[in-house]
Amino acid sequence: MKKIVEVLPDQAALIQRSRDVVLTKIQEAIQRSGRCTLALAGGGTPKPLYEALASQDLPWDKLHIFWGDERYVPADHPDSNQAMARQAWLDHVDIPATNIHPMPTDGESPEADASKHDAQLGDFFGVAPDQFPQFDLILLGIGDDAHTASLFPHTQALQVGDRRVTVGNKDGQPRITFTVPLINQAHCVMFLVAGAQKQPALAQIFAADADPFTYPARLIQPQGELWWLLDQQAGQAVKG
C-alpha cells in the first residue's frame, strides 16, 4: 500500500486538490482499462467536489458511478446519498443512465437489497461470487466516531469478510455498505476530511496502536494507494 497524506490550507483548497486527484485517477483508469469505476461517498464534505466535477469535460460514457454506502431510504429522499450526488453532479452532465449504479433501497428488506447489489457488482465486473472486484477509485469520509462508509464501531458489518456488500447499522437504522475487503481491493481509496471536530477520530485512526473495531477507518488498508486529504483544521490531529 502506498499512503499519501496531505493537509490543505482550507476547505476550498481541499476541494480543489481532491478534484485534481480525482481527474488524474479517472484518466489513469481509462488509460489502463478503457473505463473508470468510481464509488462515491455521502455527507457534506464531498458535495462541493461533485459540484466541481460537474463543470469538467470528461468522457462520460467511460465513467461508471457507484456508491460506497447508502441510507435505506427512497432514491429521492433528502437523506439519500444517491440523490445528493445526482443533484450536485450527475444530473448536470451527459453520463449515460446505464453508467449509474445506485444501491437498491426499494426491495423486501435491507438484507435482500444488499444481496441484490452484491450480485449486481459481480455481474458488472464479471467476477465469481467469492471474488472481490477492483474499483479504480473509492471516495470515503469519516464520522466523528471514526466510522467510514456505513461501517460503524462495534457493529457486525465490520467482520463481514465473505461478501462485497452488507447491511450496516447506526442506532437501529439500517444502511447498505461496501465491506472492508471490497474497499481494500481498490486501486485507490481517497478520504476527504474537513473540520476540527474530526481531530479526535483522526488521532486514533493515525495512532500507532488503536482498536480498529472502535475506530473502523483503521481497517481501510487498500492494496493500491491510500490518500488522506485533510483541511488545516482536521489536519492538526496528524501533524508532527
Coordinates of N, CA and C in Angstrom, one line a residue:
M1 N 0.8 -1.2 0.0 CA 0.0 0.0 0.0 C 0.9 1.2 0.0
K2 N 0.5 2.2 -0.8 CA 1.2 3.5 -0.9 C 0.2 4.5 -0.2
K3 N 0.7 5.1 0.9 CA -0.1 6.1 1.6 C 0.4 7.5 1.4
I4 N -0.6 8.3 1.1 CA -0.3 9.8 0.9 C -1.2 10.6 1.8
V5 N -0.6 11.5 2.6 CA -1.3 12.3 3.5 C -1.0 13.8 3.1
E6 N -2.0 14.6 2.8 CA -1.8 16.0 2.5 C -2.8 16.8 3.4
V7 N -2.2 17.9 4.0 CA -3.0 18.8 4.7 C -3.1 20.1 3.9
L8 N -4.3 20.5 3.5 CA -4.5 21.7 2.7 C -5.0 22.9 3.6
P9 N -4.7 24.1 3.1 CA -4.9 25.3 4.0 C -6.3 25.5 4.4
D10 N -7.3 25.1 3.6 CA -8.7 25.3 4.0 C -9.6 24.4 3.1
Q11 N -10.9 24.5 3.3 CA -11.8 23.6 2.7 C -11.8 23.8 1.2
A12 N -11.7 25.0 0.7 CA -11.6 25.3 -0.7 C -10.4 24.7 -1.4
A13 N -9.3 24.7 -0.7 CA -8.1 24.1 -1.2 C -8.2 22.6 -1.2
L14 N -8.9 22.1 -0.2 CA -9.2 20.6 -0.1 C -10.0 20.2 -1.3
I15 N -11.0 20.9 -1.6 CA -11.9 20.5 -2.8 C -11.1 20.6 -4.1
Q16 N -10.3 21.7 -4.2 CA -9.5 21.8 -5.5 C -8.5 20.7 -5.7
R17 N -7.9 20.3 -4.6 CA -6.9 19.3 -4.6 C -7.6 17.9 -4.9
S18 N -8.7 17.7 -4.2 CA -9.4 16.4 -4.4 C -9.9 16.3 -5.9
R19 N -10.4 17.4 -6.4 CA -10.8 17.4 -7.8 C -9.7 17.0 -8.7
D20 N -8.5 17.6 -8.5 CA -7.4 17.3 -9.4 C -6.9 15.9 -9.3
V21 N -7.0 15.3 -8.0 CA -6.6 13.9 -7.9 C -7.6 13.0 -8.5
V22 N -8.9 13.3 -8.4 CA -9.9 12.5 -9.0 C -9.8 12.5 -10.5
L23 N -9.6 13.7 -11.1 CA -9.4 13.8 -12.5 C -8.2 12.9 -13.0
T24 N -7.1 13.0 -12.2 CA -6.0 12.2 -12.6 C -6.3 10.7 -12.5
K25 N -7.0 10.3 -11.5 CA -7.3 8.9 -11.3 C -8.3 8.4 -12.4
I26 N -9.2 9.2 -12.8 CA -10.1 8.9 -13.9 C -9.3 8.7 -15.2
Q27 N -8.4 9.6 -15.4 CA -7.6 9.5 -16.7 C -6.7 8.2 -16.6
E28 N -6.1 7.9 -15.5 CA -5.3 6.7 -15.4 C -6.1 5.5 -15.6
A29 N -7.3 5.4 -15.0 CA -8.1 4.2 -15.1 C -8.5 4.0 -16.6
I30 N -8.9 5.1 -17.3 CA -9.3 4.9 -18.7 C -8.1 4.5 -19.5
Q31 N -7.0 5.0 -19.2 CA -5.8 4.5 -20.0 C -5.5 3.1 -19.7
R32 N -5.8 2.6 -18.4 CA -5.4 1.3 -18.0 C -6.4 0.3 -18.6
S33 N -7.7 0.6 -18.6 CA -8.7 -0.4 -18.9 C -9.9 0.1 -19.8
G34 N -9.8 1.3 -20.2 CA -10.8 1.8 -21.1 C -12.1 2.4 -20.4
R35 N -12.1 2.3 -19.1 CA -13.2 2.9 -18.3 C -12.7 3.2 -16.9
C36 N -13.5 3.9 -16.1 CA -13.2 4.2 -14.7 C -14.4 3.9 -13.9
T37 N -14.2 3.0 -12.9 CA -15.2 2.7 -11.9 C -15.0 3.5 -10.6
L38 N -15.9 4.3 -10.2 CA -15.8 5.3 -9.1 C -16.9 5.1 -8.2
A39 N -16.6 4.9 -6.9 CA -17.6 4.8 -5.9 C -17.6 6.0 -5.0
L40 N -18.8 6.6 -4.9 CA -18.9 7.9 -4.2 C -19.2 7.8 -2.7
A41 N -18.8 8.8 -2.0 CA -19.2 9.0 -0.6 C -20.3 9.9 -0.4
G42 N -21.0 9.8 0.7 CA -22.1 10.7 1.1 C -21.6 11.8 2.0
G43 N -22.5 12.5 2.6 CA -22.0 13.5 3.6 C -21.8 14.9 2.9
G44 N -21.6 15.9 3.7 CA -21.4 17.2 3.3 C -20.1 17.6 2.6
T45 N -19.0 16.9 3.1 CA -17.7 17.3 2.6 C -17.5 17.1 1.1
P46 N -17.9 16.0 0.5 CA -17.7 15.8 -0.9 C -18.6 16.5 -1.8
K47 N -19.7 17.1 -1.3 CA -20.7 17.7 -2.2 C -20.0 18.8 -3.1
P48 N -19.2 19.7 -2.5 CA -18.6 20.7 -3.4 C -17.6 20.1 -4.4
L49 N -17.1 18.9 -4.1 CA -16.2 18.2 -5.1 C -17.1 17.8 -6.3
Y50 N -18.3 17.2 -6.0 CA -19.2 16.8 -7.0 C -19.6 18.0 -7.9
E51 N -19.9 19.1 -7.2 CA -20.3 20.3 -8.0 C -19.1 20.7 -8.9
A52 N -17.9 20.6 -8.4 CA -16.7 21.0 -9.2 C -16.6 20.0 -10.4
L53 N -16.8 18.8 -10.2 CA -16.7 17.8 -11.3 C -17.8 18.0 -12.4
A54 N -18.9 18.6 -12.0 CA -20.0 18.8 -12.9 C -19.6 19.7 -14.0
S55 N -18.6 20.6 -13.8 CA -18.2 21.5 -14.8 C -17.0 21.0 -15.7
Q56 N -16.6 19.8 -15.5 CA -15.5 19.2 -16.2 C -16.0 18.6 -17.5
D57 N -15.1 18.6 -18.5 CA -15.4 17.9 -19.8 C -14.7 16.6 -19.8
L58 N -15.5 15.6 -19.4 CA -15.0 14.2 -19.2 C -15.6 13.3 -20.2
P59 N -15.0 12.1 -20.5 CA -15.6 11.1 -21.4 C -16.6 10.3 -20.6
W60 N -17.8 10.9 -20.5 CA -18.8 10.4 -19.5 C -19.2 9.0 -19.9
D61 N -19.1 8.6 -21.1 CA -19.5 7.2 -21.4 C -18.5 6.2 -20.9
K62 N -17.4 6.6 -20.4 CA -16.4 5.7 -19.9 C -16.3 5.7 -18.4
L63 N -17.2 6.5 -17.8 CA -17.2 6.6 -16.3 C -18.4 5.9 -15.7
H64 N -18.2 5.0 -14.8 CA -19.3 4.2 -14.1 C -19.3 4.6 -12.7
I65 N -20.5 5.0 -12.2 CA -20.6 5.6 -10.9 C -21.3 4.6 -10.0
F66 N -20.8 4.4 -8.8 CA -21.3 3.5 -7.7 C -21.3 4.4 -6.4
W67 N -21.9 3.7 -5.4 CA -21.8 4.4 -4.0 C -21.2 3.4 -3.1
G68 N -20.4 3.9 -2.1 CA -19.8 3.0 -1.1 C -20.8 2.6 0.0
D69 N -21.8 3.5 0.2 CA -22.9 3.1 1.1 C -24.1 4.0 0.8
E70 N -25.2 3.5 1.4 CA -26.5 4.3 1.2 C -27.4 4.1 2.4
R71 N -28.0 5.1 2.8 CA -29.1 5.0 3.8 C -30.3 4.3 3.1
Y72 N -31.0 3.5 4.0 CA -32.1 2.7 3.4 C -33.4 3.6 3.3
V73 N -33.3 4.5 2.4 CA -34.4 5.4 2.1 C -34.7 5.5 0.6
P74 N -35.8 6.0 0.2 CA -36.1 6.1 -1.2 C -35.0 6.9 -2.0
A75 N -34.9 6.7 -3.2 CA -33.8 7.3 -4.0 C -34.0 8.8 -4.1
D76 N -35.2 9.4 -3.9 CA -35.4 10.8 -3.9 C -35.5 11.4 -2.5
H77 N -35.2 10.7 -1.5 CA -35.3 11.1 -0.1 C -34.1 12.2 0.1
P78 N -34.4 13.2 0.9 CA -33.4 14.2 1.2 C -32.1 13.6 1.9
D79 N -32.2 12.4 2.5 CA -31.0 11.8 3.2 C -30.3 10.9 2.2
S80 N -30.8 10.7 1.0 CA -30.2 9.7 0.1 C -28.8 10.2 -0.4
N81 N -27.8 9.4 -0.4 CA -26.5 9.7 -0.9 C -26.6 9.8 -2.5
Q82 N -27.4 8.9 -3.0 CA -27.6 9.0 -4.5 C -28.2 10.3 -4.9
A83 N -29.3 10.7 -4.2 CA -30.0 12.0 -4.5 C -29.0 13.2 -4.5
M84 N -28.2 13.2 -3.4 CA -27.2 14.3 -3.3 C -26.3 14.4 -4.5
A85 N -25.7 13.2 -4.9 CA -24.8 13.2 -6.0 C -25.4 13.5 -7.3
R86 N -26.7 13.1 -7.5 CA -27.4 13.4 -8.7 C -27.6 14.9 -8.8
Q87 N -28.1 15.5 -7.7 CA -28.4 17.0 -7.7 C -27.1 17.8 -7.9
A88 N -26.0 17.4 -7.2 CA -24.8 18.2 -7.3 C -24.0 18.0 -8.6
W89 N -24.2 16.8 -9.2 CA -23.3 16.5 -10.3 C -23.9 15.7 -11.4
L90 N -24.5 14.5 -11.2 CA -24.8 13.6 -12.3 C -25.9 14.1 -13.1
D91 N -26.9 14.9 -12.6 CA -28.0 15.4 -13.4 C -27.5 16.5 -14.3
H92 N -26.3 17.0 -14.2 CA -25.8 18.1 -14.9 C -24.9 17.8 -16.1
V93 N -24.6 16.5 -16.2 CA -23.7 16.0 -17.2 C -24.3 14.9 -18.1
D94 N -23.7 14.6 -19.2 CA -24.3 13.7 -20.2 C -23.8 12.3 -19.9
I95 N -23.8 11.8 -18.7 CA -23.4 10.5 -18.4 C -24.6 9.5 -18.7
P96 N -24.4 8.4 -19.4 CA -25.5 7.5 -19.7 C -26.1 7.0 -18.5
A97 N -27.4 6.9 -18.5 CA -28.2 6.4 -17.3 C -27.7 5.0 -16.9
T98 N -27.3 4.2 -17.9 CA -26.8 2.8 -17.6 C -25.5 2.8 -17.0
N99 N -24.8 3.9 -16.9 CA -23.5 4.0 -16.2 C -23.6 4.4 -14.8
I100 N -24.8 4.6 -14.3 CA -25.0 5.0 -12.9 C -25.6 3.7 -12.2
H101 N -25.0 3.3 -11.1 CA -25.3 2.0 -10.5 C -25.6 2.2 -9.0
P102 N -26.8 2.8 -8.7 CA -27.1 3.0 -7.3 C -27.4 1.7 -6.5
M103 N -27.2 1.8 -5.2 CA -27.6 0.7 -4.3 C -29.1 0.7 -4.2
P104 N -29.7 -0.5 -4.4 CA -31.2 -0.6 -4.3 C -31.7 -0.4 -2.9
T105 N -32.7 0.3 -2.7 CA -33.3 0.5 -1.4 C -34.8 0.4 -1.4
D106 N -35.3 -0.4 -2.4 CA -36.8 -0.5 -2.5 C -37.2 -1.9 -2.6
G107 N -36.4 -2.8 -2.0 CA -36.8 -4.2 -2.1 C -37.5 -4.7 -0.8
E108 N -37.4 -6.0 -0.6 CA -38.2 -6.6 0.6 C -37.5 -6.2 1.9
S109 N -36.2 -6.0 1.9 CA -35.5 -5.7 3.2 C -34.1 -5.2 2.8
P110 N -33.4 -4.6 3.8 CA -32.0 -4.2 3.6 C -31.2 -5.4 3.3
E111 N -31.4 -6.5 3.9 CA -30.6 -7.7 3.7 C -30.7 -8.2 2.2
A112 N -32.0 -8.2 1.8 CA -32.3 -8.6 0.4 C -31.6 -7.7 -0.6
D113 N -31.7 -6.4 -0.4 CA -31.2 -5.4 -1.3 C -29.6 -5.4 -1.3
A114 N -29.0 -5.7 -0.1 CA -27.6 -5.8 0.0 C -27.1 -7.0 -0.9
S115 N -27.9 -8.1 -0.8 CA -27.5 -9.3 -1.6 C -27.7 -9.0 -3.1
K116 N -28.8 -8.3 -3.4 CA -29.0 -7.9 -4.8 C -27.9 -7.1 -5.3
H117 N -27.4 -6.1 -4.6 CA -26.3 -5.3 -5.1 C -25.0 -6.0 -5.1
D118 N -24.8 -6.9 -4.2 CA -23.6 -7.8 -4.2 C -23.6 -8.5 -5.6
A119 N -24.7 -9.1 -6.0 CA -24.8 -9.8 -7.2 C -24.6 -8.9 -8.4
Q120 N -25.2 -7.7 -8.3 CA -25.0 -6.7 -9.4 C -23.6 -6.4 -9.6
L121 N -22.8 -6.2 -8.6 CA -21.4 -5.9 -8.7 C -20.7 -7.1 -9.3
G122 N -21.0 -8.3 -8.9 CA -20.4 -9.5 -9.5 C -20.6 -9.5 -11.0
D123 N -21.9 -9.2 -11.4 CA -22.2 -9.3 -12.8 C -21.5 -8.2 -13.6
F124 N -21.5 -7.0 -13.1 CA -20.8 -5.9 -13.8 C -19.3 -6.1 -14.0
F125 N -18.7 -6.6 -13.0 CA -17.2 -6.8 -13.1 C -16.9 -8.1 -13.6
G126 N -17.8 -9.0 -13.7 CA -17.6 -10.4 -14.3 C -16.7 -11.2 -13.4
V127 N -17.0 -11.2 -12.1 CA -16.2 -12.0 -11.1 C -17.1 -13.0 -10.5
A128 N -16.5 -14.1 -10.0 CA -17.2 -15.1 -9.3 C -17.8 -14.6 -8.0
P129 N -18.8 -15.3 -7.4 CA -19.4 -14.9 -6.1 C -18.4 -14.7 -5.0
D130 N -17.3 -15.5 -5.0 CA -16.4 -15.4 -3.9 C -15.2 -14.5 -4.2
Q131 N -15.3 -13.7 -5.3 CA -14.2 -12.8 -5.6 C -14.6 -11.3 -5.4
F132 N -13.6 -10.5 -5.1 CA -13.8 -9.1 -4.9 C -13.3 -8.3 -6.1
P133 N -14.1 -7.5 -6.8 CA -13.7 -6.7 -7.9 C -12.8 -5.6 -7.4
Q134 N -12.1 -5.0 -8.4 CA -11.2 -3.9 -8.1 C -11.8 -2.6 -8.7
F135 N -12.3 -1.8 -7.8 CA -12.7 -0.4 -8.2 C -11.4 0.4 -8.5
D136 N -11.6 1.3 -9.4 CA -10.5 2.2 -9.7 C -10.3 3.3 -8.6
L137 N -11.4 3.8 -8.1 CA -11.3 4.8 -7.1 C -12.6 4.7 -6.2
I138 N -12.3 4.7 -4.9 CA -13.4 4.8 -3.9 C -13.2 6.0 -3.0
L139 N -14.2 6.9 -3.0 CA -14.1 8.0 -2.1 C -14.8 7.7 -0.8
L140 N -14.2 8.2 0.3 CA -14.7 7.9 1.6 C -14.5 9.2 2.5
G141 N -15.3 9.3 3.5 CA -15.2 10.2 4.6 C -15.1 9.5 5.9
I142 N -15.0 10.3 7.0 CA -15.1 9.7 8.3 C -16.1 10.5 9.1
G143 N -16.7 9.8 10.1 CA -17.6 10.4 11.0 C -16.8 10.8 12.3
D144 N -17.4 11.5 13.2 CA -16.8 11.9 14.4 C -16.4 10.7 15.3
D145 N -17.0 9.6 15.0 CA -16.8 8.3 15.7 C -15.8 7.4 14.9
A146 N -15.2 7.9 13.9 CA -14.2 7.2 13.1 C -14.8 6.2 12.2
H147 N -16.1 6.2 12.0 CA -16.7 5.2 11.0 C -16.4 5.7 9.6
T148 N -16.5 4.8 8.7 CA -16.4 5.2 7.3 C -17.3 4.3 6.5
A149 N -17.8 4.8 5.3 CA -18.9 4.2 4.6 C -20.0 4.0 5.7
S150 N -20.7 2.9 5.8 CA -21.6 2.6 6.9 C -21.0 1.5 7.7
L151 N -19.7 1.6 8.0 CA -19.0 0.6 8.9 C -18.8 1.3 10.2
F152 N -19.8 1.1 11.1 CA -19.8 1.8 12.4 C -19.1 1.0 13.5
P153 N -18.6 1.7 14.5 CA -17.9 1.0 15.6 C -18.7 -0.2 16.2
H154 N -18.0 -1.3 16.4 CA -18.5 -2.5 17.1 C -19.8 -3.0 16.5
T155 N -19.9 -2.9 15.2 CA -21.1 -3.5 14.5 C -20.7 -4.7 13.7
Q156 N -21.7 -5.5 13.4 CA -21.4 -6.8 12.7 C -20.8 -6.6 11.3
A157 N -21.1 -5.5 10.7 CA -20.7 -5.3 9.3 C -19.1 -5.2 9.2
L158 N -18.5 -4.9 10.3 CA -17.0 -4.8 10.3 C -16.4 -6.2 10.1
Q159 N -17.1 -7.2 10.5 CA -16.5 -8.5 10.5 C -16.9 -9.4 9.2
V160 N -17.7 -8.7 8.3 CA -18.1 -9.5 7.1 C -16.9 -9.5 6.1
G161 N -16.4 -10.7 5.9 CA -15.3 -10.9 5.0 C -15.6 -11.7 3.8
D162 N -16.8 -12.3 3.7 CA -17.1 -13.2 2.6 C -18.1 -12.6 1.6
R163 N -18.5 -11.3 1.8 CA -19.4 -10.6 0.9 C -18.9 -9.3 0.5
R164 N -19.4 -8.8 -0.7 CA -19.0 -7.5 -1.2 C -19.8 -6.4 -0.6
V165 N -21.0 -6.7 -0.3 CA -22.0 -5.7 0.2 C -22.7 -6.3 1.4
T166 N -22.9 -5.5 2.5 CA -23.7 -6.0 3.6 C -24.5 -4.9 4.2
V167 N -25.2 -5.2 5.3 CA -26.1 -4.2 6.0 C -25.3 -3.6 7.1
G168 N -25.2 -2.3 7.1 CA -24.6 -1.5 8.3 C -25.7 -1.1 9.2
N169 N -25.4 -0.6 10.4 CA -26.4 -0.2 11.3 C -25.9 1.0 12.1
K170 N -26.7 2.0 12.2 CA -26.4 3.1 13.0 C -27.6 3.4 13.9
D171 N -27.5 3.2 15.1 CA -28.6 3.5 16.1 C -29.9 2.8 15.6
G172 N -29.8 1.6 15.2 CA -31.0 0.9 14.7 C -31.5 1.2 13.3
Q173 N -30.8 2.1 12.7 CA -31.2 2.5 11.3 C -30.3 1.7 10.3
P174 N -30.9 0.9 9.4 CA -30.1 0.1 8.5 C -29.5 0.9 7.4
R175 N -28.4 0.6 7.0 CA -27.7 1.2 5.8 C -27.2 0.0 4.9
I176 N -26.9 0.3 3.7 CA -26.3 -0.7 2.8 C -24.8 -0.2 2.6
T177 N -23.9 -1.1 2.7 CA -22.5 -0.6 2.7 C -21.6 -1.6 2.0
F178 N -20.5 -1.1 1.3 CA -19.4 -1.9 0.9 C -18.8 -2.5 2.1
T179 N -18.2 -3.7 2.0 CA -17.5 -4.4 3.1 C -16.0 -3.9 3.0
V180 N -15.4 -4.2 4.1 CA -13.9 -3.9 4.2 C -13.1 -4.5 3.1
P181 N -13.2 -5.8 2.9 CA -12.4 -6.4 1.8 C -12.7 -5.9 0.5
L182 N -13.9 -5.5 0.2 CA -14.2 -4.9 -1.1 C -13.5 -3.5 -1.3
I183 N -13.6 -2.7 -0.2 CA -12.9 -1.4 -0.3 C -11.4 -1.6 -0.4
N184 N -10.8 -2.6 0.3 CA -9.4 -2.8 0.3 C -8.8 -3.4 -1.0
Q185 N -9.7 -3.8 -1.8 CA -9.3 -4.3 -3.1 C -9.0 -3.2 -4.1
A186 N -9.4 -2.0 -3.8 CA -9.4 -0.9 -4.8 C -8.0 -0.5 -5.3
H187 N -7.9 0.0 -6.5 CA -6.7 0.6 -7.0 C -6.3 1.8 -6.1
C188 N -7.3 2.6 -5.7 CA -7.1 3.8 -5.0 C -8.3 4.1 -4.1
V189 N -8.0 4.4 -2.8 CA -9.1 4.9 -1.9 C -8.7 6.3 -1.4
M190 N -9.6 7.2 -1.4 CA -9.3 8.6 -1.0 C -10.3 9.1 0.0
F191 N -9.7 9.4 1.2 CA -10.5 10.0 2.2 C -10.5 11.5 2.1
L192 N -11.7 12.2 2.2 CA -11.8 13.6 2.3 C -12.3 14.0 3.7
V193 N -11.5 14.8 4.5 CA -11.9 15.1 5.9 C -11.7 16.6 6.1
A194 N -12.7 17.2 6.7 CA -12.7 18.6 7.0 C -13.3 18.9 8.4
G195 N -12.7 19.8 9.1 CA -13.3 20.3 10.3 C -12.5 19.9 11.6
A196 N -12.5 20.8 12.5 CA -11.8 20.5 13.8 C -12.4 19.3 14.6
Q197 N -13.7 19.1 14.4 CA -14.5 18.1 15.1 C -14.0 16.7 14.7
K198 N -13.2 16.6 13.6 CA -12.7 15.3 13.2 C -11.3 14.9 13.9
Q199 N -10.8 15.9 14.6 CA -9.4 15.7 15.1 C -9.3 14.5 16.1
P200 N -10.3 14.3 17.0 CA -10.2 13.1 17.9 C -10.2 11.8 17.2
A201 N -11.1 11.7 16.2 CA -11.1 10.5 15.4 C -9.9 10.2 14.6
L202 N -9.4 11.3 14.0 CA -8.1 11.2 13.2 C -7.0 10.8 14.0
A203 N -6.9 11.3 15.2 CA -5.8 11.0 16.1 C -5.7 9.5 16.4
Q204 N -6.9 8.9 16.5 CA -6.9 7.4 16.8 C -6.7 6.6 15.5
I205 N -7.2 7.1 14.4 CA -7.0 6.4 13.1 C -5.6 6.4 12.7
F206 N -4.8 7.5 13.0 CA -3.4 7.5 12.7 C -2.5 7.1 13.8
A207 N -3.1 6.7 15.0 CA -2.2 6.3 16.1 C -1.5 5.0 15.8
A208 N -0.3 4.8 16.4 CA 0.5 3.6 16.2 C -0.3 2.4 16.6
D209 N -1.2 2.5 17.6 CA -1.9 1.3 18.0 C -3.2 1.7 18.6
A210 N -4.3 1.2 18.0 CA -5.7 1.5 18.5 C -6.6 0.4 17.9
D211 N -7.7 0.2 18.6 CA -8.6 -0.9 18.2 C -9.4 -0.5 16.9
P212 N -9.2 -1.3 15.9 CA -9.9 -1.0 14.6 C -11.5 -1.2 14.7
F213 N -11.9 -2.0 15.7 CA -13.3 -2.2 15.8 C -14.0 -1.0 16.6
T214 N -13.2 -0.2 17.2 CA -13.6 1.0 17.8 C -13.5 2.2 16.9
Y215 N -12.4 2.1 16.0 CA -12.1 3.2 15.1 C -12.0 2.5 13.7
P216 N -13.2 2.3 13.1 CA -13.3 1.4 11.9 C -12.4 1.9 10.7
A217 N -12.2 3.2 10.5 CA -11.4 3.7 9.4 C -10.0 3.1 9.4
R218 N -9.6 2.6 10.5 CA -8.2 1.9 10.6 C -8.2 0.6 9.7
L219 N -9.4 0.1 9.5 CA -9.5 -1.2 8.7 C -9.2 -1.0 7.2
I220 N -9.3 0.3 6.8 CA -9.1 0.5 5.4 C -7.6 0.6 5.0
Q221 N -7.2 -0.4 4.4 CA -5.7 -0.6 4.0 C -5.7 -1.2 2.6
P222 N -6.0 -0.4 1.6 CA -6.1 -0.9 0.3 C -4.8 -1.4 -0.3
Q223 N -4.9 -2.3 -1.2 CA -3.8 -2.9 -1.9 C -3.1 -1.9 -2.8
G224 N -3.8 -0.9 -3.2 CA -3.3 0.2 -4.1 C -2.9 1.4 -3.3
E225 N -3.3 2.6 -3.7 CA -3.0 3.8 -3.0 C -4.1 4.2 -2.0
L226 N -3.6 4.8 -0.9 CA -4.5 5.3 0.2 C -4.2 6.8 0.3
W227 N -5.1 7.6 0.0 CA -5.0 9.1 0.1 C -5.8 9.6 1.2
W228 N -5.2 10.5 2.0 CA -5.9 11.2 3.1 C -5.7 12.7 2.7
L229 N -6.8 13.3 2.3 CA -6.8 14.8 2.0 C -7.5 15.5 3.2
L230 N -6.9 16.3 3.9 CA -7.4 17.0 5.1 C -7.3 18.5 5.0
D231 N -8.3 19.2 5.5 CA -8.1 20.6 5.6 C -7.3 20.9 6.9
Q232 N -6.9 22.2 7.0 CA -6.0 22.6 8.1 C -6.5 22.2 9.5
Q233 N -7.8 22.4 9.7 CA -8.4 22.2 11.0 C -8.4 20.7 11.3
A234 N -8.8 19.9 10.4 CA -8.7 18.4 10.7 C -7.3 17.9 10.8
G235 N -6.4 18.5 9.9 CA -5.0 18.0 9.8 C -4.2 18.3 11.1
Q236 N -4.7 19.1 12.0 CA -3.9 19.3 13.2 C -3.7 18.0 14.0
A237 N -4.6 17.1 13.8 CA -4.5 15.8 14.5 C -3.4 14.9 14.0
V238 N -2.9 15.1 12.8 CA -1.9 14.2 12.2 C -0.6 14.9 12.0
K239 N -0.4 16.1 12.4 CA 0.8 16.8 12.2 C 1.9 16.4 13.2
G240 N 3.1 16.5 12.8 CA 4.2 16.3 13.7 C 4.6 14.9 13.8

